[in-house]
Amino acid sequence: MFPAFCRSSAALRVKYGTSVLANSRLASTLVFLESSKDGKIAQSSMSALTAAAQLGFPIAALLAGSSASKAAEELKKTGGSALLQQIYVANNEAYDHYFAENVTPLALELLKEPEYTHFVVASSAVGKSILPRMGALLDFQPICDITKIVDSATFVRPIYAGNALATVKCLQDKKLISIRASSFPAAAASEATNAAISEAPQSSQVSELTVKWEGENLVKSARPDLGSASKVISGGRGLKNKETFDNLVTPLADSLGAAIGATRAAVDSGFCDNSLQIGQTGKVVAPDLYIGLGISGAIQHLAGMKDSKVIVAINNDQEAPIFQVADYGLVGDLNEIVPELTEKLSQNK
Ligand SMILES: Cc1cc2nc3c(=O)[nH]c(=O)nc-3n(C[C@H](O)[C@H](O)[C@H](O)COP(=O)(O)OP(=O)(O)OC[C@H]3O[C@@H](n4cnc5c(N)ncnc54)[C@H](O)[C@@H]3O)c2cc1C
């Protein structure tokens, strides 16, 4: 289990100087932001910026990859936090796929500066890959997937698949934090920031990289991204087969402009792609509206959706556990209820 108190490394104190947190005037946060090829900053990274702002210290953002400069200009225009004072860009295509082997030394180069007491990244695939590596190299315990910042040294994170919340006090000189994007709103556009854009100190290790990007197979969809959608329609094993899943879930999602999700049972049964899985071993969502169709409400599924603002469940078993977390429950056959609901919603469009 995660220790209640993180270890402070004497070796690192020697390397980085004495604890800077003792003097919070010198504390700063470095936030790593992911961006797309067209320079758009990921929603989850904008949530990381919100979390960084909640720490209350001046913020420096780090952008890497061939679109880093474009993303930096975009960030400068949209702002996002009054605390954002510095934007570092590492404009090198070697960072395009955010290999942990590359990004880690880049971030560590900046973290050498004693004022950076906090490093924040979204708990995305990228964050999950770089943070443990940074922790190992610095000999510091990362604090992963936090859902709340109590103060600059105290954080809340879910444990046991979200069935308990641990409040963790971290005494390390440098706090390496990944944030659960669904728990922090994406930083909204604010006034253009005066943050200076400058080149990040490049790491010499990039050229020594022994891993190679072979390609990617992305599921393209015109729907909102499941992880950040404000409405999610999710289907379970109760839909019985792929045909019913497509015939009932898709039109209902269309009528609401919602993203589609699923349980692991639905994914394993081949009803839909596994990128749609919500839960402990899938995506974590917290939309304004979540509608679950034919879903029992196993704890592993609840771990990924129970923070949704309004939960609606349709199930023919009134004892189904999902009704314990649902704000609205419809007990009945989804084959009758869902087409009727879709028709009514489409009429009201
Ligand atoms: C280590 C581990 C990790 C896991 N990770 C995940 C995860 O990330 N995400 C996840 O979802 N699961 C996960 N699971 C699986 C999880 O335990 C459940 O098995 C799964 O969530 C059940 O999916 P379900 O609700 O679709 O199916 P079921 O539990 O079979 O429920 C189907 C529901 O449909 C209802 N139903 C049937 N017919 C109708 C009808 N005609 N009309 C209305 N309702 C109907 C039934 O009453 C039932 O409640 C994990 C399990 C393990 C062990």
CSV table of C-alpha atoms and ligand atoms in Angstrom, one decimal:
chain,number,residue,atom,x,y,z
A,1,MET,CA,0.0,0.0,0.0
A,2,PHE,CA,1.0,3.6,-0.6
A,3,PRO,CA,3.0,4.9,2.4
A,4,ALA,CA,1.3,7.6,4.4
A,5,PHE,CA,4.6,9.6,4.4
A,6,CYS,CA,6.9,9.8,1.4
A,7,ARG,CA,10.5,9.3,2.0
A,8,SER,CA,12.8,12.3,1.8
A,9,SER,CA,16.1,11.5,0.0
A,10,ALA,CA,19.2,12.8,1.8
A,11,ALA,CA,21.2,12.1,-1.4
A,12,LEU,CA,19.0,14.4,-3.4
A,13,ARG,CA,19.1,17.1,-0.8
A,14,VAL,CA,22.8,17.1,-1.3
A,15,LYS,CA,22.4,17.2,-5.1
A,16,TYR,CA,19.6,19.8,-5.1
A,17,GLY,CA,20.5,21.9,-2.1
A,18,THR,CA,18.6,22.2,1.2
A,19,SER,CA,14.8,21.9,1.3
A,20,VAL,CA,13.3,24.7,-0.7
A,21,LEU,CA,9.8,24.1,0.7
A,22,ALA,CA,11.0,25.6,4.0
A,23,ASN,CA,11.0,28.9,2.0
A,24,SER,CA,7.8,28.7,0.0
A,25,ARG,CA,8.6,32.1,-1.6
A,26,LEU,CA,11.1,30.1,-3.7
A,27,ALA,CA,8.7,27.2,-4.6
A,28,SER,CA,7.6,26.8,-8.2
A,29,THR,CA,5.7,24.1,-10.1
A,30,LEU,CA,6.8,22.6,-13.4
A,31,VAL,CA,3.8,21.2,-15.3
A,32,PHE,CA,4.3,18.9,-18.3
A,33,LEU,CA,1.7,19.5,-21.0
A,34,GLU,CA,1.0,17.1,-23.9
A,35,SER,CA,0.0,18.6,-27.3
A,36,SER,CA,-1.3,17.2,-30.6
A,37,LYS,CA,0.5,17.5,-33.9
A,38,ASP,CA,-1.5,20.7,-34.7
A,39,GLY,CA,-0.4,22.3,-31.4
A,40,LYS,CA,-3.6,21.7,-29.4
A,41,ILE,CA,-2.9,21.1,-25.8
A,42,ALA,CA,-4.6,17.9,-24.4
A,43,GLN,CA,-7.7,18.5,-22.2
A,44,SER,CA,-6.1,16.3,-19.5
A,45,SER,CA,-3.0,18.5,-19.6
A,46,MET,CA,-5.2,21.6,-19.1
A,47,SER,CA,-6.6,19.8,-16.0
A,48,ALA,CA,-3.0,19.4,-14.9
A,49,LEU,CA,-2.5,23.1,-15.3
A,50,THR,CA,-5.6,23.7,-13.0
A,51,ALA,CA,-4.0,21.4,-10.4
A,52,ALA,CA,-0.7,23.2,-10.7
A,53,ALA,CA,-2.5,26.5,-10.1
A,54,GLN,CA,-4.2,25.0,-7.0
A,55,LEU,CA,-0.7,24.5,-5.5
A,56,GLY,CA,-0.5,28.3,-5.5
A,57,PHE,CA,3.1,28.7,-6.7
A,58,PRO,CA,4.4,30.3,-9.9
A,59,ILE,CA,4.1,27.8,-12.8
A,60,ALA,CA,6.4,26.9,-15.6
A,61,ALA,CA,5.0,24.8,-18.4
A,62,LEU,CA,7.1,22.3,-20.4
A,63,LEU,CA,6.0,21.5,-24.0
A,64,ALA,CA,7.9,19.0,-26.1
A,65,GLY,CA,7.8,17.7,-29.7
A,66,SER,CA,7.8,19.3,-33.1
A,67,SER,CA,4.6,21.2,-32.4
A,68,ALA,CA,5.8,22.5,-29.1
A,69,SER,CA,6.3,26.1,-30.3
A,70,LYS,CA,2.9,26.2,-31.9
A,71,ALA,CA,1.3,24.8,-28.6
A,72,ALA,CA,3.3,27.4,-26.6
A,73,GLU,CA,1.9,30.3,-28.7
A,74,GLU,CA,-1.6,28.8,-28.3
A,75,LEU,CA,-1.0,28.6,-24.5
A,76,LYS,CA,0.2,32.2,-24.4
A,77,LYS,CA,-2.9,33.4,-26.2
A,78,THR,CA,-5.4,31.3,-24.1
A,79,GLY,CA,-3.6,31.8,-20.7
A,80,GLY,CA,-5.3,29.3,-18.4
A,81,SER,CA,-3.7,30.5,-15.1
A,82,ALA,CA,-2.5,33.8,-13.8
A,83,LEU,CA,0.4,31.9,-12.1
A,84,LEU,CA,1.8,30.8,-15.5
A,85,GLN,CA,5.1,32.6,-15.7
A,86,GLN,CA,7.3,30.6,-18.0
A,87,ILE,CA,6.8,28.3,-21.0
A,88,TYR,CA,9.6,26.0,-21.9
A,89,VAL,CA,9.6,24.5,-25.4
A,90,ALA,CA,11.7,21.5,-26.5
A,91,ASN,CA,11.1,21.8,-30.2
A,92,ASN,CA,12.6,18.5,-31.3
A,93,GLU,CA,10.8,15.7,-33.2
A,94,ALA,CA,12.5,13.2,-31.0
A,95,TYR,CA,9.9,14.1,-28.4
A,96,ASP,CA,6.9,13.6,-30.7
A,97,HIS,CA,5.8,10.3,-29.2
A,98,TYR,CA,6.7,11.2,-25.7
A,99,PHE,CA,8.9,8.2,-25.1
A,100,ALA,CA,9.6,8.1,-21.4
A,101,GLU,CA,13.3,7.5,-22.3
A,102,ASN,CA,13.4,10.9,-23.9
A,103,VAL,CA,10.9,13.0,-21.9
A,104,THR,CA,12.3,12.0,-18.5
A,105,PRO,CA,15.8,13.4,-18.9
A,106,LEU,CA,14.3,16.5,-20.4
A,107,ALA,CA,12.0,17.1,-17.4
A,108,LEU,CA,14.8,16.2,-14.9
A,109,GLU,CA,17.1,18.7,-16.5
A,110,LEU,CA,14.6,21.5,-15.5
A,111,LEU,CA,13.9,19.9,-12.1
A,112,LYS,CA,17.5,20.3,-11.2
A,113,GLU,CA,16.6,23.9,-10.5
A,114,PRO,CA,16.0,24.1,-6.7
A,115,GLU,CA,12.9,26.3,-7.1
A,116,TYR,CA,11.0,23.5,-8.8
A,117,THR,CA,9.5,21.8,-5.8
A,118,HIS,CA,6.5,20.3,-7.6
A,119,PHE,CA,6.2,18.4,-10.9
A,120,VAL,CA,2.7,17.9,-12.2
A,121,VAL,CA,1.5,15.8,-15.1
A,122,ALA,CA,-1.8,14.3,-16.1
A,123,SER,CA,-2.3,10.6,-15.3
A,124,SER,CA,-2.5,9.8,-19.0
A,125,ALA,CA,-0.6,7.1,-20.7
A,126,VAL,CA,2.3,9.5,-21.0
A,127,GLY,CA,2.1,10.6,-17.4
A,128,LYS,CA,1.9,7.0,-16.2
A,129,SER,CA,5.0,6.2,-18.2
A,130,ILE,CA,7.3,9.1,-17.3
A,131,LEU,CA,6.4,9.6,-13.6
A,132,PRO,CA,7.7,6.2,-12.2
A,133,ARG,CA,10.9,6.7,-14.3
A,134,MET,CA,11.4,10.1,-12.8
A,135,GLY,CA,10.7,8.8,-9.3
A,136,ALA,CA,13.2,6.0,-9.8
A,137,LEU,CA,15.9,8.3,-11.1
A,138,LEU,CA,15.4,10.9,-8.4
A,139,ASP,CA,14.9,8.2,-5.7
A,140,PHE,CA,11.6,9.9,-4.8
A,141,GLN,CA,8.2,8.3,-4.4
A,142,PRO,CA,5.7,9.6,-7.1
A,143,ILE,CA,2.2,10.5,-5.9
A,144,CYS,CA,0.0,9.0,-8.5
A,145,ASP,CA,-3.5,9.8,-9.8
A,146,ILE,CA,-4.4,12.3,-7.2
A,147,THR,CA,-8.0,13.6,-7.1
A,148,LYS,CA,-7.6,16.5,-4.6
A,149,ILE,CA,-5.0,18.9,-3.4
A,150,VAL,CA,-5.4,19.6,0.3
A,151,ASP,CA,-2.3,21.8,0.6
A,152,SER,CA,1.1,21.9,-1.2
A,153,ALA,CA,2.3,18.8,0.6
A,154,THR,CA,-1.0,16.9,1.2
A,155,PHE,CA,-2.9,15.1,-1.5
A,156,VAL,CA,-5.9,12.7,-1.8
A,157,ARG,CA,-5.7,9.7,-4.0
A,158,PRO,CA,-8.1,6.7,-4.5
A,159,ILE,CA,-6.9,3.2,-3.5
A,160,TYR,CA,-8.5,-0.2,-3.7
A,161,ALA,CA,-10.1,0.5,-7.1
A,162,GLY,CA,-11.6,3.7,-5.7
A,163,ASN,CA,-13.2,2.1,-2.7
A,164,ALA,CA,-11.1,4.1,-0.2
A,165,LEU,CA,-9.3,7.5,-0.4
A,166,ALA,CA,-5.8,7.9,1.0
A,167,THR,CA,-4.7,11.3,2.2
A,168,VAL,CA,-1.0,11.4,1.6
A,169,LYS,CA,1.4,13.9,3.2
A,170,CYS,CA,4.6,14.2,1.2
A,171,LEU,CA,7.8,15.4,2.9
A,172,GLN,CA,10.0,15.1,-0.1
A,173,ASP,CA,11.9,18.1,-1.4
A,174,LYS,CA,10.3,17.5,-4.8
A,175,LYS,CA,6.8,16.3,-5.2
A,176,LEU,CA,6.2,14.3,-8.3
A,177,ILE,CA,2.5,14.3,-8.9
A,178,SER,CA,0.1,12.9,-11.5
A,179,ILE,CA,-3.4,14.1,-11.4
A,180,ARG,CA,-6.7,12.3,-12.4
A,181,ALA,CA,-8.0,14.6,-15.1
A,182,SER,CA,-11.6,14.0,-14.4
A,183,SER,CA,-11.1,15.4,-10.9
A,184,PHE,CA,-9.8,18.8,-12.0
A,185,PRO,CA,-11.6,21.0,-14.5
A,186,ALA,CA,-9.6,21.9,-17.6
A,187,ALA,CA,-8.0,25.3,-17.2
A,188,ALA,CA,-10.3,27.7,-19.1
A,189,ALA,CA,-9.1,30.3,-21.5
A,190,SER,CA,-8.3,33.5,-19.6
A,191,GLU,CA,-6.5,36.6,-20.5
A,192,ALA,CA,-3.4,36.1,-22.6
A,193,THR,CA,-0.5,35.4,-20.3
A,194,ASN,CA,2.8,37.4,-20.2
A,195,ALA,CA,4.7,34.2,-19.7
A,196,ALA,CA,8.0,34.2,-21.5
A,197,ILE,CA,8.6,31.4,-24.0
A,198,SER,CA,12.1,30.0,-24.0
A,199,GLU,CA,14.0,26.9,-25.1
A,200,ALA,CA,14.1,24.1,-22.6
A,201,PRO,CA,17.6,22.9,-21.7
A,202,GLN,CA,18.0,19.9,-24.1
A,203,SER,CA,19.1,16.6,-22.8
A,204,SER,CA,22.1,14.9,-24.4
A,205,GLN,CA,20.4,11.5,-23.9
A,206,VAL,CA,18.0,12.0,-26.8
A,207,SER,CA,20.5,10.8,-29.4
A,208,GLU,CA,21.3,7.7,-27.4
A,209,LEU,CA,17.7,6.4,-27.6
A,210,THR,CA,17.5,2.7,-28.3
A,211,VAL,CA,13.7,2.6,-28.9
A,212,LYS,CA,12.0,3.4,-32.2
A,213,TRP,CA,8.4,4.5,-33.0
A,214,GLU,CA,6.9,1.9,-35.4
A,215,GLY,CA,3.4,3.3,-35.9
A,216,GLU,CA,0.0,3.8,-34.3
A,217,ASN,CA,-3.4,2.5,-35.0
A,218,LEU,CA,-5.9,5.1,-33.8
A,219,VAL,CA,-9.6,4.7,-33.5
A,220,LYS,CA,-11.0,7.7,-35.3
A,221,SER,CA,-14.4,9.0,-34.1
A,222,ALA,CA,-16.4,12.2,-34.6
A,223,ARG,CA,-17.8,11.7,-31.1
A,224,PRO,CA,-16.5,13.6,-28.1
A,225,ASP,CA,-13.5,12.1,-26.4
A,226,LEU,CA,-14.7,9.6,-23.8
A,227,GLY,CA,-12.3,10.8,-21.1
A,228,SER,CA,-13.5,14.5,-21.3
A,229,ALA,CA,-17.1,14.2,-22.7
A,230,SER,CA,-19.8,15.9,-20.7
A,231,LYS,CA,-22.3,13.1,-21.5
A,232,VAL,CA,-21.5,9.4,-21.7
A,233,ILE,CA,-23.8,6.5,-22.7
A,234,SER,CA,-22.4,3.3,-21.5
A,235,GLY,CA,-23.5,-0.3,-22.5
A,236,GLY,CA,-23.1,-3.5,-20.6
A,237,ARG,CA,-23.6,-7.2,-21.0
A,238,GLY,CA,-27.4,-6.7,-20.7
A,239,LEU,CA,-27.3,-5.6,-24.3
A,240,LYS,CA,-26.6,-9.2,-25.2
A,241,ASN,CA,-24.8,-8.7,-28.5
A,242,LYS,CA,-23.0,-6.2,-30.8
A,243,GLU,CA,-26.0,-5.7,-33.0
A,244,THR,CA,-28.2,-4.5,-30.0
A,245,PHE,CA,-25.3,-2.4,-28.7
A,246,ASP,CA,-25.0,-0.6,-32.1
A,247,ASN,CA,-28.8,-0.3,-32.5
A,248,LEU,CA,-29.5,1.0,-29.0
A,249,VAL,CA,-26.4,2.7,-27.6
A,250,THR,CA,-25.3,4.6,-30.8
A,251,PRO,CA,-28.7,6.3,-31.6
A,252,LEU,CA,-29.1,7.3,-27.9
A,253,ALA,CA,-25.6,8.8,-27.9
A,254,ASP,CA,-26.3,10.6,-31.2
A,255,SER,CA,-29.5,12.1,-29.8
A,256,LEU,CA,-27.5,13.6,-26.9
A,257,GLY,CA,-24.2,14.3,-28.6
A,258,ALA,CA,-22.6,11.9,-26.1
A,259,ALA,CA,-19.5,9.7,-26.0
A,260,ILE,CA,-19.9,6.0,-25.9
A,261,GLY,CA,-18.5,3.8,-23.1
A,262,ALA,CA,-18.8,0.2,-22.1
A,263,THR,CA,-18.2,-2.3,-19.4
A,264,ARG,CA,-15.4,-4.8,-19.6
A,265,ALA,CA,-18.0,-7.6,-20.0
A,266,ALA,CA,-19.3,-5.8,-23.1
A,267,VAL,CA,-15.8,-5.2,-24.5
A,268,ASP,CA,-14.8,-8.8,-23.8
A,269,SER,CA,-17.9,-10.1,-25.5
A,270,GLY,CA,-16.9,-8.1,-28.7
A,271,PHE,CA,-19.8,-5.6,-28.5
A,272,CYS,CA,-17.3,-2.7,-29.0
A,273,ASP,CA,-13.7,-1.6,-29.1
A,274,ASN,CA,-11.7,-1.9,-25.9
A,275,SER,CA,-10.8,1.8,-26.0
A,276,LEU,CA,-14.4,2.3,-24.8
A,277,GLN,CA,-13.9,0.4,-21.5
A,278,ILE,CA,-14.7,2.4,-18.4
A,279,GLY,CA,-13.5,1.2,-15.0
A,280,GLN,CA,-10.6,0.1,-12.9
A,281,THR,CA,-8.7,-1.3,-16.0
A,282,GLY,CA,-10.3,1.1,-18.4
A,283,LYS,CA,-10.9,4.9,-18.6
A,284,VAL,CA,-12.0,7.0,-15.7
A,285,VAL,CA,-14.8,9.4,-16.6
A,286,ALA,CA,-16.7,12.0,-14.6
A,287,PRO,CA,-19.2,13.5,-17.1
A,288,ASP,CA,-22.2,15.7,-16.2
A,289,LEU,CA,-24.5,12.9,-17.3
A,290,TYR,CA,-23.7,9.1,-17.4
A,291,ILE,CA,-26.4,6.7,-18.6
A,292,GLY,CA,-25.7,3.0,-18.0
A,293,LEU,CA,-27.7,0.5,-20.1
A,294,GLY,CA,-27.8,-3.2,-18.9
A,295,ILE,CA,-24.9,-2.7,-16.5
A,296,SER,CA,-24.9,-4.4,-13.1
A,297,GLY,CA,-22.6,-2.0,-11.3
A,298,ALA,CA,-19.6,-4.1,-10.4
A,299,ILE,CA,-17.1,-2.2,-8.2
A,300,GLN,CA,-14.5,-2.4,-11.0
A,301,HIS,CA,-16.9,-0.5,-13.3
A,302,LEU,CA,-18.0,1.9,-10.6
A,303,ALA,CA,-14.3,2.8,-10.1
A,304,GLY,CA,-14.4,4.5,-13.5
A,305,MET,CA,-17.7,6.4,-13.4
A,306,LYS,CA,-19.0,6.9,-9.9
A,307,ASP,CA,-17.8,10.5,-9.8
A,308,SER,CA,-20.2,11.4,-12.6
A,309,LYS,CA,-22.5,14.3,-11.7
A,310,VAL,CA,-25.8,12.6,-12.6
A,311,ILE,CA,-26.0,8.9,-13.0
A,312,VAL,CA,-29.0,7.2,-14.8
A,313,ALA,CA,-29.2,3.4,-14.8
A,314,ILE,CA,-31.6,1.2,-16.9
A,315,ASN,CA,-31.7,-2.4,-15.7
A,316,ASN,CA,-34.4,-5.0,-15.4
A,317,ASP,CA,-33.1,-6.2,-12.0
A,318,GLN,CA,-34.1,-3.8,-9.3
A,319,GLU,CA,-31.5,-5.3,-7.0
A,320,ALA,CA,-28.6,-4.4,-9.4
A,321,PRO,CA,-25.9,-2.6,-7.4
A,322,ILE,CA,-25.7,0.2,-10.0
A,323,PHE,CA,-29.0,1.5,-8.5
A,324,GLN,CA,-27.1,2.3,-5.2
A,325,VAL,CA,-25.0,4.9,-7.0
A,326,ALA,CA,-27.7,6.1,-9.5
A,327,ASP,CA,-29.5,9.4,-9.2
A,328,TYR,CA,-32.3,8.1,-11.5
A,329,GLY,CA,-33.1,4.4,-12.0
A,330,LEU,CA,-35.4,2.9,-14.5
A,331,VAL,CA,-36.3,-0.8,-13.8
A,332,GLY,CA,-37.3,-2.5,-17.0
A,333,ASP,CA,-36.3,-4.0,-20.3
A,334,LEU,CA,-33.7,-1.8,-22.1
A,335,ASN,CA,-35.0,-3.1,-25.4
A,336,GLU,CA,-38.3,-1.3,-24.7
A,337,ILE,CA,-37.1,1.7,-22.7
A,338,VAL,CA,-34.1,2.8,-24.8
A,339,PRO,CA,-35.8,3.2,-28.2
A,340,GLU,CA,-38.6,5.2,-26.5
A,341,LEU,CA,-36.1,7.4,-24.7
A,342,THR,CA,-34.1,8.0,-27.9
A,343,GLU,CA,-37.2,8.9,-29.8
A,344,LYS,CA,-38.4,11.4,-27.2
A,345,LEU,CA,-34.9,13.0,-27.0
A,346,SER,CA,-34.7,13.3,-30.8
A,347,GLN,CA,-38.1,15.0,-30.9
A,348,ASN,CA,-36.9,17.6,-28.4
A,349,LYS,CA,-33.8,18.4,-30.3
B,1,LIG,C1,-9.2,-7.2,-12.0
B,1,LIG,C2,-10.5,-6.9,-12.7
B,1,LIG,C3,-10.6,-5.7,-13.3
B,1,LIG,C4,-11.8,-5.3,-13.9
B,1,LIG,N1,-11.9,-4.1,-14.6
B,1,LIG,C5,-13.1,-3.8,-15.1
B,1,LIG,C6,-13.3,-2.5,-15.7
B,1,LIG,O1,-12.3,-1.7,-15.9
B,1,LIG,N2,-14.5,-2.1,-16.2
B,1,LIG,C7,-15.6,-3.0,-16.1
B,1,LIG,O2,-16.7,-2.6,-16.5
B,1,LIG,N3,-15.4,-4.2,-15.5
B,1,LIG,C8,-14.2,-4.6,-15.0
B,1,LIG,N4,-14.1,-5.8,-14.5
B,1,LIG,C9,-15.3,-6.8,-14.6
B,1,LIG,C10,-16.3,-6.5,-13.6
B,1,LIG,O3,-16.0,-7.3,-12.4
B,1,LIG,C11,-17.7,-7.0,-14.1
B,1,LIG,O4,-17.6,-8.3,-14.5
B,1,LIG,C12,-18.3,-6.2,-15.3
B,1,LIG,O5,-18.2,-4.8,-15.0
B,1,LIG,C13,-19.7,-6.6,-15.5
B,1,LIG,O6,-20.2,-6.0,-16.7
B,1,LIG,P1,-21.7,-5.8,-16.9
B,1,LIG,O7,-22.3,-4.9,-15.9
B,1,LIG,O8,-21.8,-5.3,-18.4
B,1,LIG,O9,-22.3,-7.3,-16.9
B,1,LIG,P2,-23.1,-8.0,-15.9
B,1,LIG,O10,-22.6,-8.0,-14.5
B,1,LIG,O11,-23.4,-9.4,-16.4
B,1,LIG,O12,-24.5,-7.2,-15.8
B,1,LIG,C14,-25.4,-7.2,-16.9
B,1,LIG,C15,-26.7,-6.5,-16.3
B,1,LIG,O13,-27.6,-6.3,-17.4
B,1,LIG,C16,-28.9,-6.4,-16.8
B,1,LIG,N5,-29.8,-6.8,-17.9
B,1,LIG,C17,-29.8,-8.0,-18.6
B,1,LIG,N6,-30.7,-8.0,-19.6
B,1,LIG,C18,-31.3,-6.8,-19.5
B,1,LIG,C19,-32.4,-6.1,-20.2
B,1,LIG,N7,-33.0,-6.7,-21.2
B,1,LIG,N8,-32.8,-4.9,-19.8
B,1,LIG,C20,-32.2,-4.2,-18.8
B,1,LIG,N9,-31.1,-4.8,-18.1
B,1,LIG,C21,-30.7,-6.0,-18.4
B,1,LIG,C22,-28.7,-7.5,-15.8
B,1,LIG,O14,-29.8,-7.4,-14.8
B,1,LIG,C23,-27.4,-7.2,-15.2
B,1,LIG,O15,-27.5,-6.4,-14.1
B,1,LIG,C24,-12.9,-6.2,-13.9
B,1,LIG,C25,-12.8,-7.4,-13.2
B,1,LIG,C26,-11.6,-7.7,-12.6
B,1,LIG,C27,-11.5,-9.0,-11.8
